[in-house]
Tab-separated table of C-alpha atoms in Angstrom:
chain	number	residue	atom	x	y	z
A	1	UNK	CA	10.094	7.842	78.667
A	2	UNK	CA	8.936	8.401	75.100
A	3	UNK	CA	6.499	10.823	73.513
A	4	UNK	CA	4.886	9.253	70.447
A	5	UNK	CA	4.957	11.779	67.623
A	6	UNK	CA	3.419	9.823	64.755
A	7	UNK	CA	1.784	6.436	64.243
A	8	UNK	CA	0.958	4.645	61.008
A	9	UNK	CA	-1.103	1.462	60.900
A	10	UNK	CA	-1.672	-1.187	58.281
A	11	UNK	CA	-3.460	-4.494	57.823
A	12	UNK	CA	-2.805	-7.683	55.917
A	13	UNK	CA	-5.009	-10.605	54.924
A	14	UNK	CA	-5.592	-13.091	57.728
A	15	UNK	CA	-6.274	-10.503	60.407
A	16	UNK	CA	-2.707	-9.371	61.041
A	17	UNK	CA	-2.325	-5.715	62.046
A	18	UNK	CA	0.887	-3.760	62.363
A	19	UNK	CA	1.627	-0.321	63.783
A	20	UNK	CA	4.706	1.832	63.233
A	21	UNK	CA	5.419	4.514	65.819
A	22	UNK	CA	8.069	7.228	65.865
A	23	UNK	CA	8.855	9.114	69.039
A	24	UNK	CA	11.234	11.350	70.938
A	25	UNK	CA	12.931	10.400	74.175
A	26	UNK	CA	12.249	13.007	76.838
A	27	UNK	CA	15.495	14.373	78.233
A	28	UNK	CA	16.440	17.308	80.417
A	29	UNK	CA	19.911	17.538	78.936
A	30	UNK	CA	20.260	19.757	75.823
A	31	UNK	CA	21.383	17.892	72.725
A	32	UNK	CA	20.628	14.421	74.079
A	33	UNK	CA	17.159	13.763	72.668
A	34	UNK	CA	16.997	10.724	70.425
A	35	UNK	CA	14.109	9.624	68.234
A	36	UNK	CA	13.084	5.964	68.288
A	37	UNK	CA	11.202	4.028	65.605
A	38	UNK	CA	9.315	0.891	66.619
A	39	UNK	CA	7.282	-1.638	64.631
A	40	UNK	CA	4.474	-3.464	66.442
A	41	UNK	CA	3.053	-6.623	64.857
A	42	UNK	CA	-0.322	-7.798	66.178
A	43	UNK	CA	-0.944	-11.361	65.004
A	44	UNK	CA	-4.354	-12.788	64.191
A	45	UNK	CA	-4.304	-14.787	67.435
A	46	UNK	CA	-3.783	-11.601	69.464
A	47	UNK	CA	-0.095	-12.112	70.212
A	48	UNK	CA	2.068	-8.989	70.035
A	49	UNK	CA	5.600	-8.809	68.658
A	50	UNK	CA	7.673	-5.662	68.385
A	51	UNK	CA	11.159	-4.718	67.300
A	52	UNK	CA	13.155	-1.531	66.986
A	53	UNK	CA	13.937	-0.016	63.589
A	54	UNK	CA	16.646	2.116	65.128
A	55	UNK	CA	17.144	5.589	66.554
A	56	UNK	CA	18.125	8.959	65.150
A	57	UNK	CA	19.685	11.835	67.115
A	58	UNK	CA	17.304	14.382	65.613
A	59	UNK	CA	14.168	12.276	65.848
A	60	UNK	CA	11.611	11.323	63.202
A	61	UNK	CA	9.041	13.414	61.345
A	62	UNK	CA	6.846	10.839	59.592
A	63	UNK	CA	6.194	7.207	58.755
A	64	UNK	CA	4.115	5.446	56.094
A	65	UNK	CA	3.233	1.796	55.482
A	66	UNK	CA	2.914	0.685	51.842
A	67	UNK	CA	-0.590	-0.373	50.678
A	68	UNK	CA	0.457	-4.036	50.450
A	69	UNK	CA	1.972	-3.932	53.924
A	70	UNK	CA	5.435	-5.051	52.809
A	71	UNK	CA	7.333	-1.787	53.222
A	72	UNK	CA	7.652	0.957	55.802
A	73	UNK	CA	9.111	4.416	55.070
A	74	UNK	CA	10.581	6.566	57.852
A	75	UNK	CA	11.708	10.196	57.607
A	76	UNK	CA	14.110	11.840	60.037
A	77	UNK	CA	14.033	15.496	61.040
A	78	UNK	CA	17.405	15.912	59.313
A	79	UNK	CA	15.975	15.182	55.840
A	80	UNK	CA	16.773	11.479	55.391
A	81	UNK	CA	14.201	8.925	54.250
A	82	UNK	CA	14.704	5.168	54.493
A	83	UNK	CA	12.475	2.332	53.328
A	84	UNK	CA	12.412	-0.853	55.413
A	85	UNK	CA	11.204	-4.393	54.850
A	86	UNK	CA	8.330	-4.629	57.310
A	87	UNK	CA	8.899	-8.321	57.951
A	88	UNK	CA	12.620	-8.237	58.689
A	89	UNK	CA	13.375	-4.600	59.515
A	90	UNK	CA	16.137	-4.564	56.876
A	91	UNK	CA	16.771	-1.356	54.928
A	92	UNK	CA	15.480	-1.792	51.368
A	93	UNK	CA	16.356	1.680	50.117
A	94	UNK	CA	18.029	4.814	51.425
A	95	UNK	CA	19.008	7.119	52.791
A	96	UNK	CA	17.103	9.297	50.296
A	97	UNK	CA	17.727	12.982	50.935
A	98	UNK	CA	15.339	15.935	50.900
A	99	UNK	CA	15.448	19.574	51.969
A	100	UNK	CA	13.772	20.080	55.320
A	101	UNK	CA	11.798	17.566	57.324
A	102	UNK	CA	9.723	15.158	55.254
A	103	UNK	CA	6.324	15.788	56.805
A	104	UNK	CA	4.500	13.727	54.175
A	105	UNK	CA	5.380	10.258	52.834
A	106	UNK	CA	3.286	8.475	50.200
A	107	UNK	CA	3.594	5.127	48.412
A	108	UNK	CA	2.033	4.477	45.024
A	109	UNK	CA	-0.636	1.709	45.174
A	110	UNK	CA	1.834	-0.888	43.854
A	111	UNK	CA	4.665	0.414	46.095
A	112	UNK	CA	6.874	1.052	43.055
A	113	UNK	CA	7.246	4.774	43.886
A	114	UNK	CA	7.752	6.831	47.021
A	115	UNK	CA	6.863	10.511	47.322
A	116	UNK	CA	8.088	12.888	50.021
A	117	UNK	CA	6.803	16.388	50.787
A	118	UNK	CA	8.770	18.640	53.106
A	119	UNK	CA	8.659	21.567	55.496
A	120	UNK	CA	10.756	23.564	53.010
A	121	UNK	CA	8.284	23.141	50.159
A	122	UNK	CA	10.040	20.332	48.311
A	123	UNK	CA	8.303	17.441	46.550
A	124	UNK	CA	10.470	14.501	45.483
A	125	UNK	CA	9.608	11.184	43.786
A	126	UNK	CA	11.756	8.023	43.724
A	127	UNK	CA	11.340	4.620	42.132
A	128	UNK	CA	11.596	1.605	44.436
A	129	UNK	CA	13.554	-0.355	45.371
A	130	UNK	CA	16.467	1.285	43.525
A	131	UNK	CA	15.910	4.777	44.991
A	132	UNK	CA	16.276	6.496	41.613
A	133	UNK	CA	14.852	10.012	41.382
A	134	UNK	CA	12.194	10.088	38.690
A	135	UNK	CA	12.390	13.855	38.171
A	136	UNK	CA	14.008	16.922	39.611
A	137	UNK	CA	12.319	17.874	42.899
A	138	UNK	CA	9.780	20.691	42.786
A	139	UNK	CA	10.316	23.471	45.320
A	140	UNK	CA	7.534	25.797	46.453
A	141	UNK	CA	7.863	28.930	48.629
A	142	UNK	CA	5.666	27.435	51.356
A	143	UNK	CA	5.651	24.636	53.908
A	144	UNK	CA	3.842	21.511	52.684
A	145	UNK	CA	2.003	19.756	55.470
A	146	UNK	CA	-0.667	17.087	54.772
A	147	UNK	CA	-0.354	14.846	51.710
A	148	UNK	CA	-2.612	12.034	50.498
A	149	UNK	CA	-2.685	9.695	47.494
A	150	UNK	CA	-5.787	8.978	45.407
A	151	UNK	CA	-6.940	5.357	45.474
A	152	UNK	CA	-6.029	4.793	41.815
A	153	UNK	CA	-2.549	6.273	42.301
A	154	UNK	CA	-2.898	8.853	39.516
A	155	UNK	CA	-2.826	11.921	41.730
A	156	UNK	CA	-1.764	13.050	45.138
A	157	UNK	CA	-2.931	16.140	46.968
A	158	UNK	CA	-1.081	18.431	49.353
A	159	UNK	CA	-2.031	21.222	51.706
A	160	UNK	CA	0.282	24.043	52.690
A	161	UNK	CA	0.716	27.118	54.823
A	162	UNK	CA	-0.054	29.433	51.876
A	163	UNK	CA	-3.697	28.291	51.911
A	164	UNK	CA	-3.603	26.300	48.661
A	165	UNK	CA	-4.617	22.710	48.007
A	166	UNK	CA	-2.533	21.359	45.142
A	167	UNK	CA	-3.059	18.363	42.887
A	168	UNK	CA	0.031	16.570	41.561
A	169	UNK	CA	0.809	13.960	38.934
A	170	UNK	CA	1.864	10.986	41.047
A	171	UNK	CA	4.018	9.456	38.290
A	172	UNK	CA	6.214	12.524	37.779
A	173	UNK	CA	5.763	14.611	40.918
A	174	UNK	CA	4.787	17.650	38.814
A	175	UNK	CA	2.084	20.074	40.022
A	176	UNK	CA	-1.165	20.198	38.071
A	177	UNK	CA	-3.226	22.968	39.643
A	178	UNK	CA	-3.670	24.831	42.896
A	179	UNK	CA	-7.048	25.426	44.554
A	180	UNK	CA	-7.385	28.210	47.084
A	181	UNK	CA	-8.799	27.057	50.415
A	182	UNK	CA	-8.094	30.440	51.996
A	183	UNK	CA	-6.240	29.453	55.178
A	184	UNK	CA	-3.390	27.196	56.282
A	185	UNK	CA	-4.397	23.606	55.547
A	186	UNK	CA	-4.086	20.862	58.144
A	187	UNK	CA	-5.706	17.856	56.418
A	188	UNK	CA	-6.720	16.580	52.977
A	189	UNK	CA	-8.540	13.407	51.866
A	190	UNK	CA	-9.716	11.861	48.600
A	191	UNK	CA	-13.045	10.083	48.299
A	192	UNK	CA	-12.634	6.352	47.545
A	193	UNK	CA	-13.584	6.861	43.875
A	194	UNK	CA	-11.116	9.772	43.545
A	195	UNK	CA	-13.774	12.202	42.301
A	196	UNK	CA	-13.840	14.415	45.405
A	197	UNK	CA	-11.190	15.989	47.587
A	198	UNK	CA	-11.768	17.434	51.061
A	199	UNK	CA	-9.561	20.004	52.784
A	200	UNK	CA	-9.663	21.255	56.393
A	201	UNK	CA	-7.934	24.418	57.501
A	202	UNK	CA	-7.239	26.880	60.250
A	203	UNK	CA	-10.274	28.923	59.190
A	204	UNK	CA	-12.442	26.218	60.870
A	205	UNK	CA	-13.895	25.319	57.468
A	206	UNK	CA	-13.966	22.102	55.462
A	207	UNK	CA	-14.141	22.487	51.698
A	208	UNK	CA	-15.071	19.906	49.075
A	209	UNK	CA	-13.505	20.005	45.600
A	210	UNK	CA	-14.372	18.390	42.291
A	211	UNK	CA	-11.094	16.745	41.262
A	212	UNK	CA	-11.907	16.780	37.517
A	213	UNK	CA	-12.778	20.495	37.335
A	214	UNK	CA	-10.668	21.675	40.310
A	215	UNK	CA	-13.688	23.716	41.413
A	216	UNK	CA	-15.325	23.915	44.856
A	217	UNK	CA	-18.383	21.732	45.331
A	218	UNK	CA	-20.947	23.923	47.076
A	219	UNK	CA	-20.322	26.207	50.059
A	220	UNK	CA	-17.799	25.236	52.764
A	221	UNK	CA	-18.882	22.967	55.606
A	222	UNK	CA	-19.084	24.644	59.012
A	223	UNK	CA	-19.760	23.635	62.606
A	224	UNK	CA	-16.382	23.289	64.299
A	225	UNK	CA	-15.334	25.885	66.852
A	226	UNK	CA	-11.638	25.151	66.410
A	227	UNK	CA	-9.075	24.440	63.728
A	228	UNK	CA	-9.856	21.579	61.358
A	229	UNK	CA	-7.334	18.775	61.876
A	230	UNK	CA	-8.761	15.576	60.353
A	231	UNK	CA	-10.933	14.651	57.349
A	232	UNK	CA	-11.844	11.135	56.196
A	233	UNK	CA	-14.384	9.607	53.809
A	234	UNK	CA	-16.301	6.431	54.586
A	235	UNK	CA	-15.479	3.402	52.377
A	236	UNK	CA	-18.585	4.000	50.247
A	237	UNK	CA	-17.767	7.714	49.879
A	238	UNK	CA	-21.206	8.800	51.106
A	239	UNK	CA	-20.098	10.156	54.479
A	240	UNK	CA	-17.324	12.608	55.422
A	241	UNK	CA	-16.000	12.650	58.988
A	242	UNK	CA	-14.136	15.682	60.301
A	243	UNK	CA	-12.251	16.460	63.485
A	244	UNK	CA	-11.095	19.651	65.176
A	245	UNK	CA	-8.920	20.795	68.038
A	246	UNK	CA	-12.116	21.879	69.799
A	247	UNK	CA	-12.515	18.154	70.629
A	248	UNK	CA	-15.415	17.647	68.226
């Protein structure tokens, strides 16, 4: 049996939906767990097609579908990232290597760049499909957990265990400025117009930030009784949805 660790969905014109899942095989024997990566293609007529993208002895940490739906990136727990053609399952690029598990994977809007953020504080940027590093990786003394790209592809944001939200230049992978949330951060999200950034942390608070000034926008949002785990803006940017491990 399999335990699904991460799922990443995408959609193409014509009603087609696809879902990438990465999982671990449950095993009672030490050293025999194997991670499996599967791509599920749901056609417009409702038919389902799936195929395996392979297995890895250490399992997988993350997956990400490119905005145009053509590519799928997978990261193993051993620090290898591969980019696949979503239609054929063929490897387009990789293995690309990072320090630690790549907990965050991001494509630029045109899928010409891939960014990885890791459990050992590394941020790396490659051009696609050649896999060329665009700059030397940045290394921070903290674990980087959530990562999200702005809609225009100019910036990406990360959250980390040191309680800082950081904005980065998406073209170079260089940090721009850190904003102190005050607790370990579990989720970040940009508004659709890129003007606002939301962060949710283990202090049970959700904070809103002005991206241009890097300043907090009003007092933090409260109401959850547990750790903040999910934040998402509505398509028009007028509503922010949040989730917590208190099941609210």
